[in-house]
PDB file of C-alpha atoms in Angstrom:
ATOM      1  CA  ALA A   1      12.424  96.227  29.906  1.00  0.00           C
ATOM      2  CA  THR A   2       8.819  96.007  28.913  1.00  0.00           C
ATOM      3  CA  ALA A   3       7.502  92.649  27.997  1.00  0.00           C
ATOM      4  CA  GLU A   4       5.989  92.262  24.696  1.00  0.00           C
ATOM      5  CA  PRO A   5       1.899  92.081  24.809  1.00  0.00           C
ATOM      6  CA  THR A   6       0.689  88.525  24.492  1.00  0.00           C
ATOM      7  CA  ARG A   7      -1.808  87.651  21.656  1.00  0.00           C
ATOM      8  CA  ASP A   8      -4.683  87.723  24.259  1.00  0.00           C
ATOM      9  CA  GLU A   9      -3.925  91.320  25.353  1.00  0.00           C
ATOM     10  CA  LEU A  10      -3.806  92.406  21.848  1.00  0.00           C
ATOM     11  CA  GLU A  11      -7.060  90.938  20.852  1.00  0.00           C
ATOM     12  CA  GLN A  12      -8.531  92.597  24.013  1.00  0.00           C
ATOM     13  CA  LEU A  13      -7.117  95.801  23.004  1.00  0.00           C
ATOM     14  CA  LEU A  14      -8.546  95.610  19.477  1.00  0.00           C
ATOM     15  CA  ARG A  15     -12.019  94.566  20.922  1.00  0.00           C
ATOM     16  CA  PHE A  16     -11.996  97.599  23.335  1.00  0.00           C
ATOM     17  CA  TYR A  17     -11.067  99.813  20.085  1.00  0.00           C
ATOM     18  CA  ALA A  18     -14.057  98.437  18.102  1.00  0.00           C
ATOM     19  CA  GLU A  19     -16.593  98.535  21.010  1.00  0.00           C
ATOM     20  CA  SER A  20     -15.470 102.036  21.760  1.00  0.00           C
ATOM     21  CA  GLY A  21     -16.063 102.995  17.799  1.00  0.00           C
ATOM     22  CA  LEU A  22     -12.390 103.493  16.821  1.00  0.00           C
ATOM     23  CA  ASP A  23     -12.097 101.904  13.373  1.00  0.00           C
ATOM     24  CA  PHE A  24      -8.855 103.893  11.910  1.00  0.00           C
ATOM     25  CA  ALA A  25      -5.482 104.633  13.208  1.00  0.00           C
ATOM     26  CA  LEU A  26      -4.208 108.022  14.324  1.00  0.00           C
ATOM     27  CA  ASP A  27      -0.923 109.627  13.410  1.00  0.00           C
ATOM     28  CA  ALA A  28       1.706 110.261  15.959  1.00  0.00           C
ATOM     29  CA  GLU A  29       1.753 114.034  15.435  1.00  0.00           C
ATOM     30  CA  PRO A  30      -1.475 115.970  14.943  1.00  0.00           C
ATOM     31  CA  SER A  31      -2.534 117.190  11.360  1.00  0.00           C
ATOM     32  CA  ASP A  32      -4.448 120.070   9.878  1.00  0.00           C
ATOM     33  CA  ARG A  33      -6.883 117.838   7.582  1.00  0.00           C
ATOM     34  CA  PHE A  34      -8.236 121.356   6.461  1.00  0.00           C
ATOM     35  CA  ALA A  35      -4.998 122.260   5.184  1.00  0.00           C
ATOM     36  CA  ALA A  36      -3.898 122.136   1.345  1.00  0.00           C
ATOM     37  CA  PRO A  37      -1.894 119.155   0.751  1.00  0.00           C
ATOM     38  CA  GLU A  38       1.391 121.099   0.232  1.00  0.00           C
ATOM     39  CA  GLN A  39       0.797 122.585   3.570  1.00  0.00           C
ATOM     40  CA  GLN A  40       0.575 119.227   5.349  1.00  0.00           C
ATOM     41  CA  PRO A  41       3.421 118.540   7.568  1.00  0.00           C
ATOM     42  CA  ARG A  42       6.031 116.241   6.219  1.00  0.00           C
ATOM     43  CA  THR A  43       6.450 113.270   8.086  1.00  0.00           C
ATOM     44  CA  ALA A  44       9.865 111.809   8.896  1.00  0.00           C
ATOM     45  CA  PRO A  45      11.059 108.923   6.332  1.00  0.00           C
ATOM     46  CA  THR A  46      10.706 105.737   8.173  1.00  0.00           C
ATOM     47  CA  THR A  47      12.888 103.221   7.636  1.00  0.00           C
ATOM     48  CA  PRO A  48      12.072 100.398   5.287  1.00  0.00           C
ATOM     49  CA  ALA A  49      11.380  97.003   6.845  1.00  0.00           C
ATOM     50  CA  PRO A  50      13.836  94.226   6.363  1.00  0.00           C
ATOM     51  CA  ASN A  51      12.448  91.455   4.036  1.00  0.00           C
ATOM     52  CA  PRO A  52      10.955  88.883   5.915  1.00  0.00           C
ATOM     53  CA  PRO A  53      12.863  85.434   6.027  1.00  0.00           C
ATOM     54  CA  ALA A  54      11.976  83.185   3.287  1.00  0.00           C
ATOM     55  CA  ALA A  55       9.561  80.581   4.219  1.00  0.00           C
ATOM     56  CA  ALA A  56      10.445  77.116   4.909  1.00  0.00           C
ATOM     57  CA  GLU A  57      10.079  75.088   1.597  1.00  0.00           C
ATOM     58  CA  GLY A  58       6.691  73.668   1.224  1.00  0.00           C
ATOM     59  CA  VAL A  59       4.948  76.036   3.743  1.00  0.00           C
ATOM     60  CA  THR A  60       2.921  78.998   2.539  1.00  0.00           C
ATOM     61  CA  ALA A  61       2.042  81.677   5.364  1.00  0.00           C
ATOM     62  CA  PRO A  62      -1.786  82.165   5.403  1.00  0.00           C
ATOM     63  CA  ALA A  63      -3.062  85.065   3.445  1.00  0.00           C
ATOM     64  CA  PRO A  64      -5.318  87.536   5.546  1.00  0.00           C
ATOM     65  CA  ALA A  65      -8.981  87.153   5.119  1.00  0.00           C
ATOM     66  CA  ALA A  66      -9.861  90.142   2.346  1.00  0.00           C
ATOM     67  CA  ARG A  67     -13.001  92.351   2.913  1.00  0.00           C
ATOM     68  CA  ILE A  68     -15.705  91.003   0.716  1.00  0.00           C
ATOM     69  CA  PRO A  69     -17.836  93.586  -1.188  1.00  0.00           C
ATOM     70  CA  ASP A  70     -21.398  94.047   0.217  1.00  0.00           C
ATOM     71  CA  GLY A  71     -23.178  92.696  -2.749  1.00  0.00           C
ATOM     72  CA  GLU A  72     -20.978  89.927  -3.149  1.00  0.00           C
ATOM     73  CA  ALA A  73     -21.259  89.063   0.343  1.00  0.00           C
ATOM     74  CA  VAL A  74     -25.272  88.747  -0.057  1.00  0.00           C
ATOM     75  CA  GLY A  75     -24.585  86.283  -2.893  1.00  0.00           C
ATOM     76  CA  LEU A  76     -22.181  84.473  -0.997  1.00  0.00           C
ATOM     77  CA  ALA A  77     -24.731  84.030   1.811  1.00  0.00           C
ATOM     78  CA  GLN A  78     -27.288  82.790  -0.642  1.00  0.00           C
ATOM     79  CA  GLN A  79     -24.976  80.170  -2.055  1.00  0.00           C
ATOM     80  CA  THR A  80     -23.927  79.228   1.287  1.00  0.00           C
ATOM     81  CA  ALA A  81     -27.765  78.820   2.854  1.00  0.00           C
ATOM     82  CA  ALA A  82     -28.349  76.927  -0.396  1.00  0.00           C
ATOM     83  CA  GLY A  83     -25.647  74.318  -0.184  1.00  0.00           C
ATOM     84  CA  ALA A  84     -26.738  73.262   3.266  1.00  0.00           C
ATOM     85  CA  ALA A  85     -28.803  70.131   3.488  1.00  0.00           C
ATOM     86  CA  ASP A  86     -29.114  69.930   7.129  1.00  0.00           C
ATOM     87  CA  LEU A  87     -28.650  71.945  10.528  1.00  0.00           C
ATOM     88  CA  ASP A  88     -25.230  70.695  11.245  1.00  0.00           C
ATOM     89  CA  ALA A  89     -23.993  71.694   7.424  1.00  0.00           C
ATOM     90  CA  LEU A  90     -25.466  74.908   8.067  1.00  0.00           C
ATOM     91  CA  ARG A  91     -23.888  75.632  11.241  1.00  0.00           C
ATOM     92  CA  ALA A  92     -20.551  74.613   9.992  1.00  0.00           C
ATOM     93  CA  ALA A  93     -21.143  76.907   7.008  1.00  0.00           C
ATOM     94  CA  VAL A  94     -22.131  79.867   9.159  1.00  0.00           C
ATOM     95  CA  GLU A  95     -18.972  79.394  11.096  1.00  0.00           C
ATOM     96  CA  ALA A  96     -16.907  79.658   8.034  1.00  0.00           C
ATOM     97  CA  PHE A  97     -18.596  82.388   6.547  1.00  0.00           C
ATOM     98  CA  GLU A  98     -16.718  85.226   5.961  1.00  0.00           C
ATOM     99  CA  GLY A  99     -19.037  87.643   4.442  1.00  0.00           C
ATOM    100  CA  CYS A 100     -20.059  89.576   7.778  1.00  0.00           C
ATOM    101  CA  ASN A 101     -17.686  91.955   9.410  1.00  0.00           C
ATOM    102  CA  LEU A 102     -19.061  91.482  12.438  1.00  0.00           C
ATOM    103  CA  LYS A 103     -17.295  87.959  12.679  1.00  0.00           C
ATOM    104  CA  ARG A 104     -13.962  89.601  12.893  1.00  0.00           C
ATOM    105  CA  SER A 105     -14.988  91.647  16.211  1.00  0.00           C
ATOM    106  CA  ALA A 106     -16.918  88.937  18.073  1.00  0.00           C
ATOM    107  CA  ARG A 107     -15.438  85.919  19.899  1.00  0.00           C
ATOM    108  CA  SER A 108     -18.055  83.344  18.933  1.00  0.00           C
ATOM    109  CA  THR A 109     -20.284  82.612  16.183  1.00  0.00           C
ATOM    110  CA  ILE A 110     -23.881  81.727  18.047  1.00  0.00           C
ATOM    111  CA  PHE A 111     -25.582  79.718  15.409  1.00  0.00           C
ATOM    112  CA  GLU A 112     -28.678  78.355  17.454  1.00  0.00           C
ATOM    113  CA  GLY A 113     -29.699  77.593  20.938  1.00  0.00           C
ATOM    114  CA  GLY A 114     -32.123  75.395  22.942  1.00  0.00           C
ATOM    115  CA  THR A 115     -33.303  72.252  21.681  1.00  0.00           C
ATOM    116  CA  ARG A 116     -33.748  70.940  17.715  1.00  0.00           C
ATOM    117  CA  GLY A 117     -37.056  70.008  16.993  1.00  0.00           C
ATOM    118  CA  ALA A 118     -39.091  72.207  19.507  1.00  0.00           C
ATOM    119  CA  HIS A 119     -42.036  73.692  18.277  1.00  0.00           C
ATOM    120  CA  VAL A 120     -41.445  77.213  19.106  1.00  0.00           C
ATOM    121  CA  MET A 121     -38.412  79.020  17.412  1.00  0.00           C
ATOM    122  CA  LEU A 122     -37.131  82.291  19.191  1.00  0.00           C
ATOM    123  CA  VAL A 123     -35.511  84.783  16.804  1.00  0.00           C
ATOM    124  CA  GLY A 124     -33.368  87.614  18.512  1.00  0.00           C
ATOM    125  CA  ALA A 125     -31.382  90.172  16.279  1.00  0.00           C
ATOM    126  CA  ALA A 126     -27.962  89.661  17.490  1.00  0.00           C
ATOM    127  CA  PRO A 127     -26.359  87.875  20.150  1.00  0.00           C
ATOM    128  CA  SER A 128     -25.815  89.911  23.270  1.00  0.00           C
ATOM    129  CA  ARG A 129     -22.117  90.518  24.986  1.00  0.00           C
ATOM    130  CA  ASP A 130     -22.868  87.823  27.545  1.00  0.00           C
ATOM    131  CA  ASP A 131     -23.788  85.487  24.808  1.00  0.00           C
ATOM    132  CA  ASP A 132     -20.482  86.413  22.826  1.00  0.00           C
ATOM    133  CA  LYS A 133     -18.614  85.734  26.098  1.00  0.00           C
ATOM    134  CA  ASN A 134     -20.344  82.677  27.101  1.00  0.00           C
ATOM    135  CA  ALA A 135     -20.666  81.116  23.617  1.00  0.00           C
ATOM    136  CA  GLU A 136     -24.326  80.439  24.226  1.00  0.00           C
ATOM    137  CA  ALA A 137     -27.670  81.667  22.888  1.00  0.00           C
ATOM    138  CA  PHE A 138     -29.566  83.941  25.450  1.00  0.00           C
ATOM    139  CA  SER A 139     -27.430  83.733  28.201  1.00  0.00           C
ATOM    140  CA  GLY A 140     -26.668  86.024  31.100  1.00  0.00           C
ATOM    141  CA  ILE A 141     -29.058  88.497  32.718  1.00  0.00           C
ATOM    142  CA  ASP A 142     -31.428  88.493  29.639  1.00  0.00           C
ATOM    143  CA  GLY A 143     -31.493  84.783  29.428  1.00  0.00           C
ATOM    144  CA  ILE A 144     -32.471  84.565  33.025  1.00  0.00           C
ATOM    145  CA  LEU A 145     -35.216  87.000  32.352  1.00  0.00           C
ATOM    146  CA  LEU A 146     -36.255  85.173  29.072  1.00  0.00           C
ATOM    147  CA  GLY A 147     -36.294  81.969  30.905  1.00  0.00           C
ATOM    148  CA  LYS A 148     -38.785  83.459  33.639  1.00  0.00           C
ATOM    149  CA  MET A 149     -40.978  84.866  30.991  1.00  0.00           C
ATOM    150  CA  LEU A 150     -41.152  81.516  29.085  1.00  0.00           C
ATOM    151  CA  ALA A 151     -41.543  79.383  32.409  1.00  0.00           C
ATOM    152  CA  ALA A 152     -44.473  81.807  33.265  1.00  0.00           C
ATOM    153  CA  ILE A 153     -46.586  80.506  30.579  1.00  0.00           C
ATOM    154  CA  GLY A 154     -45.243  76.662  31.162  1.00  0.00           C
ATOM    155  CA  LEU A 155     -42.319  76.664  28.386  1.00  0.00           C
ATOM    156  CA  ASP A 156     -38.762  75.669  29.328  1.00  0.00           C
ATOM    157  CA  SER A 157     -36.322  77.953  27.603  1.00  0.00           C
ATOM    158  CA  LYS A 158     -33.933  74.985  26.945  1.00  0.00           C
ATOM    159  CA  ALA A 159     -36.076  72.246  26.118  1.00  0.00           C
ATOM    160  CA  ASP A 160     -39.106  73.482  24.677  1.00  0.00           C
ATOM    161  CA  ILE A 161     -37.428  76.393  22.571  1.00  0.00           C
ATOM    162  CA  TYR A 162     -35.460  76.279  19.518  1.00  0.00           C
ATOM    163  CA  ALA A 163     -33.418  79.465  19.119  1.00  0.00           C
ATOM    164  CA  GLY A 164     -31.532  81.560  16.621  1.00  0.00           C
ATOM    165  CA  PHE A 165     -30.376  84.988  15.391  1.00  0.00           C
ATOM    166  CA  CYS A 166     -31.077  87.259  12.542  1.00  0.00           C
ATOM    167  CA  VAL A 167     -27.101  88.090  12.692  1.00  0.00           C
ATOM    168  CA  PRO A 168     -25.150  84.988  14.381  1.00  0.00           C
ATOM    169  CA  TRP A 169     -22.366  87.464  15.756  1.00  0.00           C
ATOM    170  CA  THR A 170     -22.790  90.370  18.510  1.00  0.00           C
ATOM    171  CA  VAL A 171     -22.294  94.089  17.795  1.00  0.00           C
ATOM    172  CA  PRO A 172     -19.870  95.964  19.418  1.00  0.00           C
ATOM    173  CA  GLY A 173     -20.981  98.205  21.976  1.00  0.00           C
ATOM    174  CA  GLY A 174     -24.295  96.080  22.356  1.00  0.00           C
ATOM    175  CA  GLU A 175     -25.698  98.170  19.396  1.00  0.00           C
ATOM    176  CA  ARG A 176     -28.581  96.563  17.092  1.00  0.00           C
ATOM    177  CA  PRO A 177     -27.159  95.094  13.748  1.00  0.00           C
ATOM    178  CA  THR A 178     -27.301  97.447  10.847  1.00  0.00           C
ATOM    179  CA  PRO A 179     -29.851  96.959   7.808  1.00  0.00           C
ATOM    180  CA  LEU A 180     -26.856  95.870   5.657  1.00  0.00           C
ATOM    181  CA  HIS A 181     -25.735  93.025   8.363  1.00  0.00           C
ATOM    182  CA  MET A 182     -29.417  92.097   8.486  1.00  0.00           C
ATOM    183  CA  LYS A 183     -29.367  91.668   4.516  1.00  0.00           C
ATOM    184  CA  ILE A 184     -26.452  89.643   4.262  1.00  0.00           C
ATOM    185  CA  CYS A 185     -27.446  87.531   6.947  1.00  0.00           C
ATOM    186  CA  ALA A 186     -31.285  86.817   6.108  1.00  0.00           C
ATOM    187  CA  PRO A 187     -30.343  83.819   3.806  1.00  0.00           C
ATOM    188  CA  LEU A 188     -28.585  82.103   6.437  1.00  0.00           C
ATOM    189  CA  LEU A 189     -31.402  82.815   9.084  1.00  0.00           C
ATOM    190  CA  HIS A 190     -33.855  81.622   6.263  1.00  0.00           C
ATOM    191  CA  ARG A 191     -32.203  78.390   5.488  1.00  0.00           C
ATOM    192  CA  GLN A 192     -31.927  77.828   9.056  1.00  0.00           C
ATOM    193  CA  ILE A 193     -35.732  78.224   9.629  1.00  0.00           C
ATOM    194  CA  ALA A 194     -36.632  75.973   6.809  1.00  0.00           C
ATOM    195  CA  LEU A 195     -34.340  73.227   8.148  1.00  0.00           C
ATOM    196  CA  ALA A 196     -35.804  73.468  11.887  1.00  0.00           C
ATOM    197  CA  ARG A 197     -39.252  73.587  10.607  1.00  0.00           C
ATOM    198  CA  PRO A 198     -40.737  75.059  13.839  1.00  0.00           C
ATOM    199  CA  ARG A 199     -44.604  75.347  14.363  1.00  0.00           C
ATOM    200  CA  LEU A 200     -44.430  78.905  15.060  1.00  0.00           C
ATOM    201  CA  ILE A 201     -41.864  81.693  15.396  1.00  0.00           C
ATOM    202  CA  VAL A 202     -41.420  84.320  18.097  1.00  0.00           C
ATOM    203  CA  ALA A 203     -39.317  87.413  17.032  1.00  0.00           C
ATOM    204  CA  LEU A 204     -37.701  89.221  19.742  1.00  0.00           C
ATOM    205  CA  GLY A 205     -37.248  92.905  19.724  1.00  0.00           C
ATOM    206  CA  ASN A 206     -37.891  95.436  17.144  1.00  0.00           C
ATOM    207  CA  ALA A 207     -35.170  94.704  14.555  1.00  0.00           C
ATOM    208  CA  ALA A 208     -35.964  91.083  14.452  1.00  0.00           C
ATOM    209  CA  SER A 209     -39.651  91.550  14.248  1.00  0.00           C
ATOM    210  CA  GLN A 210     -39.319  94.022  11.336  1.00  0.00           C
ATOM    211  CA  GLN A 211     -37.110  91.337   9.599  1.00  0.00           C
ATOM    212  CA  LEU A 212     -39.434  88.318  10.167  1.00  0.00           C
ATOM    213  CA  HIS A 213     -42.775  90.301   9.565  1.00  0.00           C
ATOM    214  CA  GLY A 214     -41.156  91.864   6.314  1.00  0.00           C
ATOM    215  CA  SER A 215     -42.501  95.273   8.067  1.00  0.00           C
ATOM    216  CA  LYS A 216     -41.308  98.610   8.816  1.00  0.00           C
ATOM    217  CA  LYS A 217     -43.653  98.807  11.760  1.00  0.00           C
ATOM    218  CA  THR A 218     -42.413  99.237  15.129  1.00  0.00           C
ATOM    219  CA  ILE A 219     -42.515  96.366  17.815  1.00  0.00           C
ATOM    220  CA  MET A 220     -45.184  98.406  19.381  1.00  0.00           C
ATOM    221  CA  GLN A 221     -47.518  97.985  16.349  1.00  0.00           C
ATOM    222  CA  LEU A 222     -46.304  93.887  15.443  1.00  0.00           C
ATOM    223  CA  ARG A 223     -46.546  92.859  19.124  1.00  0.00           C
ATOM    224  CA  GLY A 224     -49.706  90.800  19.440  1.00  0.00           C
ATOM    225  CA  THR A 225     -50.107  90.430  15.778  1.00  0.00           C
ATOM    226  CA  TRP A 226     -49.709  87.214  13.444  1.00  0.00           C
ATOM    227  CA  ALA A 227     -48.036  86.971  10.266  1.00  0.00           C
ATOM    228  CA  GLU A 228     -47.079  84.106   8.027  1.00  0.00           C
ATOM    229  CA  THR A 229     -43.825  83.683   6.426  1.00  0.00           C
ATOM    230  CA  ASP A 230     -42.413  81.187   4.330  1.00  0.00           C
ATOM    231  CA  PHE A 231     -38.668  80.563   3.669  1.00  0.00           C
ATOM    232  CA  GLY A 232     -39.086  77.063   1.637  1.00  0.00           C
ATOM    233  CA  ALA A 233     -40.587  74.735   4.324  1.00  0.00           C
ATOM    234  CA  GLY A 234     -44.432  75.931   4.245  1.00  0.00           C
ATOM    235  CA  ALA A 235     -45.858  78.829   5.819  1.00  0.00           C
ATOM    236  CA  VAL A 236     -45.157  79.428   9.734  1.00  0.00           C
ATOM    237  CA  PRO A 237     -46.961  81.896  11.678  1.00  0.00           C
ATOM    238  CA  VAL A 238     -44.604  84.706  13.573  1.00  0.00           C
ATOM    239  CA  THR A 239     -45.354  86.915  16.102  1.00  0.00           C
ATOM    240  CA  ALA A 240     -43.318  89.587  18.036  1.00  0.00           C
ATOM    241  CA  LEU A 241     -42.466  90.069  21.870  1.00  0.00           C
ATOM    242  CA  PHE A 242     -40.341  92.383  23.289  1.00  0.00           C
ATOM    243  CA  ASP A 243     -36.627  91.839  24.082  1.00  0.00           C
ATOM    244  CA  PRO A 244     -35.988  91.161  27.477  1.00  0.00           C
ATOM    245  CA  ALA A 245     -33.016  93.635  27.471  1.00  0.00           C
ATOM    246  CA  PHE A 246     -35.866  96.220  26.620  1.00  0.00           C
ATOM    247  CA  LEU A 247     -37.973  94.982  29.459  1.00  0.00           C
ATOM    248  CA  ARG A 248     -34.947  95.608  31.756  1.00  0.00           C
ATOM    249  CA  GLU A 249     -34.662  99.119  30.762  1.00  0.00           C
ATOM    250  CA  GLN A 250     -38.458  99.778  30.575  1.00  0.00           C
ATOM    251  CA  PRO A 251     -39.942  97.998  32.952  1.00  0.00           C
ATOM    252  CA  ARG A 252     -43.257  99.682  32.515  1.00  0.00           C
ATOM    253  CA  PHE A 253     -43.670  97.634  29.329  1.00  0.00           C
ATOM    254  CA  LYS A 254     -43.896  94.324  31.484  1.00  0.00           C
ATOM    255  CA  ARG A 255     -47.452  94.159  31.866  1.00  0.00           C
ATOM    256  CA  MET A 256     -47.850  94.428  28.162  1.00  0.00           C
ATOM    257  CA  ALA A 257     -45.195  91.845  27.599  1.00  0.00           C
ATOM    258  CA  TRP A 258     -47.373  89.508  30.173  1.00  0.00           C
ATOM    259  CA  LEU A 259     -50.656  89.594  27.848  1.00  0.00           C
ATOM    260  CA  ASP A 260     -48.582  89.128  24.925  1.00  0.00           C
ATOM    261  CA  LEU A 261     -47.219  85.697  26.556  1.00  0.00           C
ATOM    262  CA  LEU A 262     -50.792  84.733  27.455  1.00  0.00           C
ATOM    263  CA  ALA A 263     -51.825  85.454  23.787  1.00  0.00           C
ATOM    264  CA  LEU A 264     -48.895  83.264  22.980  1.00  0.00           C
ATOM    265  CA  LYS A 265     -49.712  80.525  25.488  1.00  0.00           C
ATOM    266  CA  LYS A 266     -53.291  80.728  23.994  1.00  0.00           C
ATOM    267  CA  ARG A 267     -52.041  80.370  20.535  1.00  0.00           C
ATOM    268  CA  LEU A 268     -49.897  76.950  21.443  1.00  0.00           C
ATOM    269  CA  THR A 269     -52.913  75.529  23.498  1.00  0.00           C
ATOM    270  CA  GLY A 270     -55.207  76.212  20.783  1.00  0.00           C
ATOM    271  CA  ASP A 271     -52.903  74.477  18.118  1.00  0.00           C
ATOM    272  CA  GLY A 272     -52.513  71.683  20.138  1.00  0.00           C
ATOM    273  CA  ASN A 273     -48.823  72.064  20.556  1.00  0.00           C
ATOM    274  CA  THR A 274     -47.891  72.315  24.083  1.00  0.00           C
ATOM    275  CA  ALA A 275     -49.741  72.759  27.385  1.00  0.00           C
TER     276      ALA A 275
END
């Protein structure tokens, strides 16, 4: 007899379906979706499932998490963010947050990385698949490239950097978060920035740059420019850099990225934050 699949095997199968874009079940027999209702093939009656055994006295089975409407999810995120008095409380609240459907397909909640208290805060759009697998921000091949970029201007990617994400869960297929994902999770990121109090923020990639600049301009227009953003702890300068994943795919932009890194180093040195 064929062995029943394990829980881990089922989770891997569901994750494969999610990353493949499959979000609904298929019928056992093909159906003509354009046919009138009375022409639809009749499915064989199914045998009703037997009633589940009664739960032991005093034991209540956990109910599955219900999907939260989008409007309520934004309000819940705002409430969650406002209730966090420090980064530890916010991290715990984000890990328990159920308002974003990406959490259901992700292995890990990647709230932060680097070192708290660092002058520079890096913000990416969402964790990569390597980040999700390793439960670590900016890991894998993109993390290695980012570390080399920062080391070139005298910054250690662990000690001199604090990191966060616009959305703390990876997106199936390695895609960028949708505008709705960004909107729902924005209060969580804003509160994280307010509690971390960085001297300046570097947004990585197009989505994160648009989110933190509050602009529809592209990364090509935002790179090398500075703006100020205030999420409750005073004005913080923010600039934009190309995302390491983009530079791996489009290496011809590495020269532009190097010029942006030199400008960042000059800003840091001029502000007296770091050598």
